[in-house]
Amino acid sequence: MSDNLTDSELLVLGLVSEMPRHGYELEQVIEQRGMREWTQIGFSSIYFVLGKLEKKDFVTAEKPSGAKAKKSYIMTSTGRDALVTQTLTAIKTVRPTYSSILLGMAHWPTLTRQQALSALRQRGEALQTELSRIENILIDQQPLPDHVEALFNFSIGQLKAEADWLHQTLDYMTCKPWNR
């Protein structure tokens, strides 16, 4: 079976590596740590992901003793090896990301000048709102471990880079004759 992990599998395996956890506890940790600010995993998919990790022998389920006890998952040594390998790969590998702005820009010619420029301006406002929101989360959660602060700073850097690109694009588009 392949050791390649999806982003959701890597996230869940990493959390299980910290200590044995059950699905609801994983949801609580994801929520408390603000992990949905930088990764996509829904509550409904946590148990599905745990099942996939168990099939790969990366985690094992600890059977509950009480009637209402929840099944906890423990990382195996195979899981530890996969976690280390995939963590190193995730840090050193550049992967393209696909933003909806790329699709919008590809279909730019279908819009009127007013629609297109208005949409870009609205995106700029949304970027500023999101940037403020993420910066406030970062401030509210201080002090943070260095690696967690780096996660937030990465998101902030991406938002700032897009805001700079958007500003330059709007400057260029408003000075350029419309070709439609």
Tab-separated table of C-alpha atoms in Angstrom:
chain	number	residue	atom	x	y	z
A	1	MET	CA	0.000	0.000	0.000
A	2	SER	CA	1.308	3.441	-0.864
A	3	ASP	CA	2.747	5.583	1.905
A	4	ASN	CA	1.640	8.799	0.195
A	5	LEU	CA	-0.755	10.680	2.402
A	6	THR	CA	-3.401	13.200	1.472
A	7	ASP	CA	-3.246	16.536	3.268
A	8	SER	CA	-6.128	15.434	5.521
A	9	GLU	CA	-4.398	12.152	6.348
A	10	LEU	CA	-1.159	13.959	7.174
A	11	LEU	CA	-3.009	16.390	9.453
A	12	VAL	CA	-4.898	13.674	11.330
A	13	LEU	CA	-1.856	11.392	11.614
A	14	GLY	CA	0.169	14.278	13.033
A	15	LEU	CA	-2.464	14.965	15.668
A	16	VAL	CA	-2.699	11.297	16.602
A	17	SER	CA	1.106	11.246	16.929
A	18	GLU	CA	0.842	13.712	19.825
A	19	MET	CA	-1.334	11.354	21.871
A	20	PRO	CA	-4.108	8.788	21.368
A	21	ARG	CA	-7.247	10.564	20.197
A	22	HIS	CA	-10.800	9.801	19.171
A	23	GLY	CA	-12.549	11.512	16.269
A	24	TYR	CA	-14.461	14.094	18.273
A	25	GLU	CA	-11.294	15.030	20.156
A	26	LEU	CA	-9.514	15.521	16.814
A	27	GLU	CA	-12.296	17.899	15.764
A	28	GLN	CA	-11.876	19.873	18.985
A	29	VAL	CA	-8.098	20.182	18.529
A	30	ILE	CA	-8.504	21.273	14.884
A	31	GLU	CA	-11.016	23.902	15.977
A	32	GLN	CA	-9.030	25.123	19.014
A	33	ARG	CA	-5.801	25.480	17.056
A	34	GLY	CA	-7.423	27.315	14.152
A	35	MET	CA	-6.178	24.679	11.726
A	36	ARG	CA	-9.005	25.329	9.282
A	37	GLU	CA	-7.324	28.655	8.544
A	38	TRP	CA	-4.675	26.807	6.548
A	39	THR	CA	-6.066	23.377	5.693
A	40	GLN	CA	-9.340	21.889	4.595
A	41	ILE	CA	-10.823	19.076	6.621
A	42	GLY	CA	-14.448	18.736	7.564
A	43	PHE	CA	-15.711	17.178	10.768
A	44	SER	CA	-17.557	14.545	8.752
A	45	SER	CA	-14.341	13.379	7.073
A	46	ILE	CA	-12.299	12.838	10.250
A	47	TYR	CA	-13.615	9.307	10.864
A	48	PHE	CA	-13.249	8.487	7.168
A	49	VAL	CA	-9.604	9.594	7.312
A	50	LEU	CA	-9.023	7.595	10.505
A	51	GLY	CA	-10.405	4.531	8.715
A	52	LYS	CA	-8.022	5.052	5.802
A	53	LEU	CA	-5.074	5.454	8.168
A	54	GLU	CA	-6.090	2.288	9.989
A	55	LYS	CA	-6.246	0.331	6.695
A	56	LYS	CA	-2.709	1.542	5.898
A	57	ASP	CA	-1.606	0.327	9.364
A	58	PHE	CA	-0.586	3.897	10.311
A	59	VAL	CA	-2.928	3.940	13.306
A	60	THR	CA	-4.595	1.276	15.362
A	61	ALA	CA	-7.894	1.563	17.186
A	62	GLU	CA	-7.937	1.076	20.918
A	63	LYS	CA	-11.191	-0.664	21.782
A	64	PRO	CA	-13.206	1.124	24.446
A	65	SER	CA	-14.091	-0.781	27.603
A	66	GLY	CA	-17.247	1.070	28.585
A	67	ALA	CA	-20.495	1.118	26.655
A	68	LYS	CA	-20.225	4.852	25.947
A	69	ALA	CA	-16.439	5.005	25.641
A	70	LYS	CA	-15.136	6.279	22.317
A	71	LYS	CA	-12.630	4.388	20.206
A	72	SER	CA	-9.227	6.064	20.408
A	73	TYR	CA	-6.588	5.834	17.717
A	74	ILE	CA	-2.891	5.301	18.393
A	75	MET	CA	-0.122	5.793	15.853
A	76	THR	CA	1.868	2.711	14.865
A	77	SER	CA	5.589	2.620	14.119
A	78	THR	CA	4.686	2.381	10.418
A	79	GLY	CA	2.595	5.508	10.894
A	80	ARG	CA	5.499	7.296	12.623
A	81	ASP	CA	7.782	6.494	9.667
A	82	ALA	CA	5.160	7.706	7.188
A	83	LEU	CA	4.577	10.876	9.218
A	84	VAL	CA	8.273	11.767	9.239
A	85	THR	CA	8.664	11.039	5.516
A	86	GLN	CA	5.545	12.957	4.502
A	87	THR	CA	6.332	15.886	6.807
A	88	LEU	CA	9.761	16.270	5.229
A	89	THR	CA	8.212	16.039	1.757
A	90	ALA	CA	5.547	18.614	2.626
A	91	ILE	CA	8.170	21.083	3.871
A	92	LYS	CA	10.594	20.788	0.969
A	93	THR	CA	8.242	20.281	-1.986
A	94	VAL	CA	6.636	23.165	-3.876
A	95	ARG	CA	3.150	22.329	-5.078
A	96	PRO	CA	1.027	24.591	-7.230
A	97	THR	CA	-2.076	26.043	-5.642
A	98	TYR	CA	-5.163	26.844	-7.627
A	99	SER	CA	-7.061	29.975	-6.722
A	100	SER	CA	-10.424	30.920	-8.194
A	101	ILE	CA	-8.844	34.189	-9.360
A	102	LEU	CA	-6.976	32.212	-12.020
A	103	LEU	CA	-10.217	30.906	-13.513
A	104	GLY	CA	-11.756	34.347	-13.287
A	105	MET	CA	-8.816	35.957	-15.069
A	106	ALA	CA	-8.880	33.238	-17.758
A	107	HIS	CA	-12.493	34.216	-18.543
A	108	TRP	CA	-11.890	37.958	-18.224
A	109	PRO	CA	-12.941	38.634	-21.847
A	110	THR	CA	-16.536	37.604	-21.056
A	111	LEU	CA	-16.949	40.631	-18.766
A	112	THR	CA	-17.531	44.272	-19.415
A	113	ARG	CA	-14.794	46.641	-18.251
A	114	GLN	CA	-16.970	47.852	-15.387
A	115	GLN	CA	-17.790	44.294	-14.226
A	116	ALA	CA	-14.180	43.161	-14.352
A	117	LEU	CA	-12.705	46.136	-12.520
A	118	SER	CA	-15.505	46.100	-9.959
A	119	ALA	CA	-14.883	42.397	-9.279
A	120	LEU	CA	-11.158	43.061	-8.787
A	121	ARG	CA	-11.897	45.903	-6.380
A	122	GLN	CA	-14.314	43.689	-4.428
A	123	ARG	CA	-11.643	41.006	-4.237
A	124	GLY	CA	-9.235	43.630	-2.892
A	125	GLU	CA	-11.697	44.521	-0.142
A	126	ALA	CA	-12.197	40.828	0.668
A	127	LEU	CA	-8.416	40.329	0.808
A	128	GLN	CA	-8.028	43.190	3.266
A	129	THR	CA	-10.835	41.823	5.441
A	130	GLU	CA	-9.288	38.339	5.429
A	131	LEU	CA	-5.824	39.739	6.135
A	132	SER	CA	-7.141	41.645	9.163
A	133	ARG	CA	-9.020	38.585	10.381
A	134	ILE	CA	-5.939	36.316	10.203
A	135	GLU	CA	-3.694	38.959	11.797
A	136	ASN	CA	-6.200	39.336	14.659
A	137	ILE	CA	-6.282	35.569	15.209
A	138	LEU	CA	-2.489	35.564	15.324
A	139	ILE	CA	-2.455	38.368	17.902
A	140	ASP	CA	-5.258	36.847	20.003
A	141	GLN	CA	-3.521	33.465	20.261
A	142	GLN	CA	-0.144	34.785	21.444
A	143	PRO	CA	2.134	33.388	22.632
A	144	LEU	CA	2.350	30.664	19.988
A	145	PRO	CA	5.047	28.101	19.318
A	146	ASP	CA	7.381	29.275	16.540
A	147	HIS	CA	6.123	26.729	14.005
A	148	VAL	CA	2.477	27.696	14.586
A	149	GLU	CA	3.262	31.395	14.259
A	150	ALA	CA	5.072	30.545	11.014
A	151	LEU	CA	1.877	28.897	9.716
A	152	PHE	CA	-0.096	32.079	10.289
A	153	ASN	CA	2.707	34.242	8.869
A	154	PHE	CA	2.717	32.123	5.711
A	155	SER	CA	-1.015	32.761	5.208
A	156	ILE	CA	-0.521	36.461	5.912
A	157	GLY	CA	2.357	36.580	3.419
A	158	GLN	CA	0.227	34.934	0.743
A	159	LEU	CA	-2.603	37.392	1.315
A	160	LYS	CA	-0.207	40.355	1.177
A	161	ALA	CA	1.399	39.032	-2.017
A	162	GLU	CA	-2.006	38.681	-3.652
A	163	ALA	CA	-3.017	42.155	-2.466
A	164	ASP	CA	0.171	43.583	-4.030
A	165	TRP	CA	-0.513	41.707	-7.274
A	166	LEU	CA	-4.100	42.947	-7.272
A	167	HIS	CA	-3.028	46.559	-6.707
A	168	GLN	CA	-0.529	46.350	-9.591
A	169	THR	CA	-3.088	44.665	-11.834
A	170	LEU	CA	-5.742	47.286	-11.097
A	171	ASP	CA	-3.220	50.068	-11.788
A	172	TYR	CA	-2.288	48.423	-15.075
A	173	MET	CA	-5.876	47.614	-16.129
A	174	THR	CA	-7.227	51.084	-15.377
A	175	CYS	CA	-4.460	52.714	-17.471
A	176	LYS	CA	-4.669	50.268	-20.366
A	177	PRO	CA	-7.213	50.628	-23.209
A	178	TRP	CA	-9.965	48.037	-23.012
A	179	ASN	CA	-9.619	45.306	-25.645
A	180	ARG	CA	-13.150	44.065	-25.939
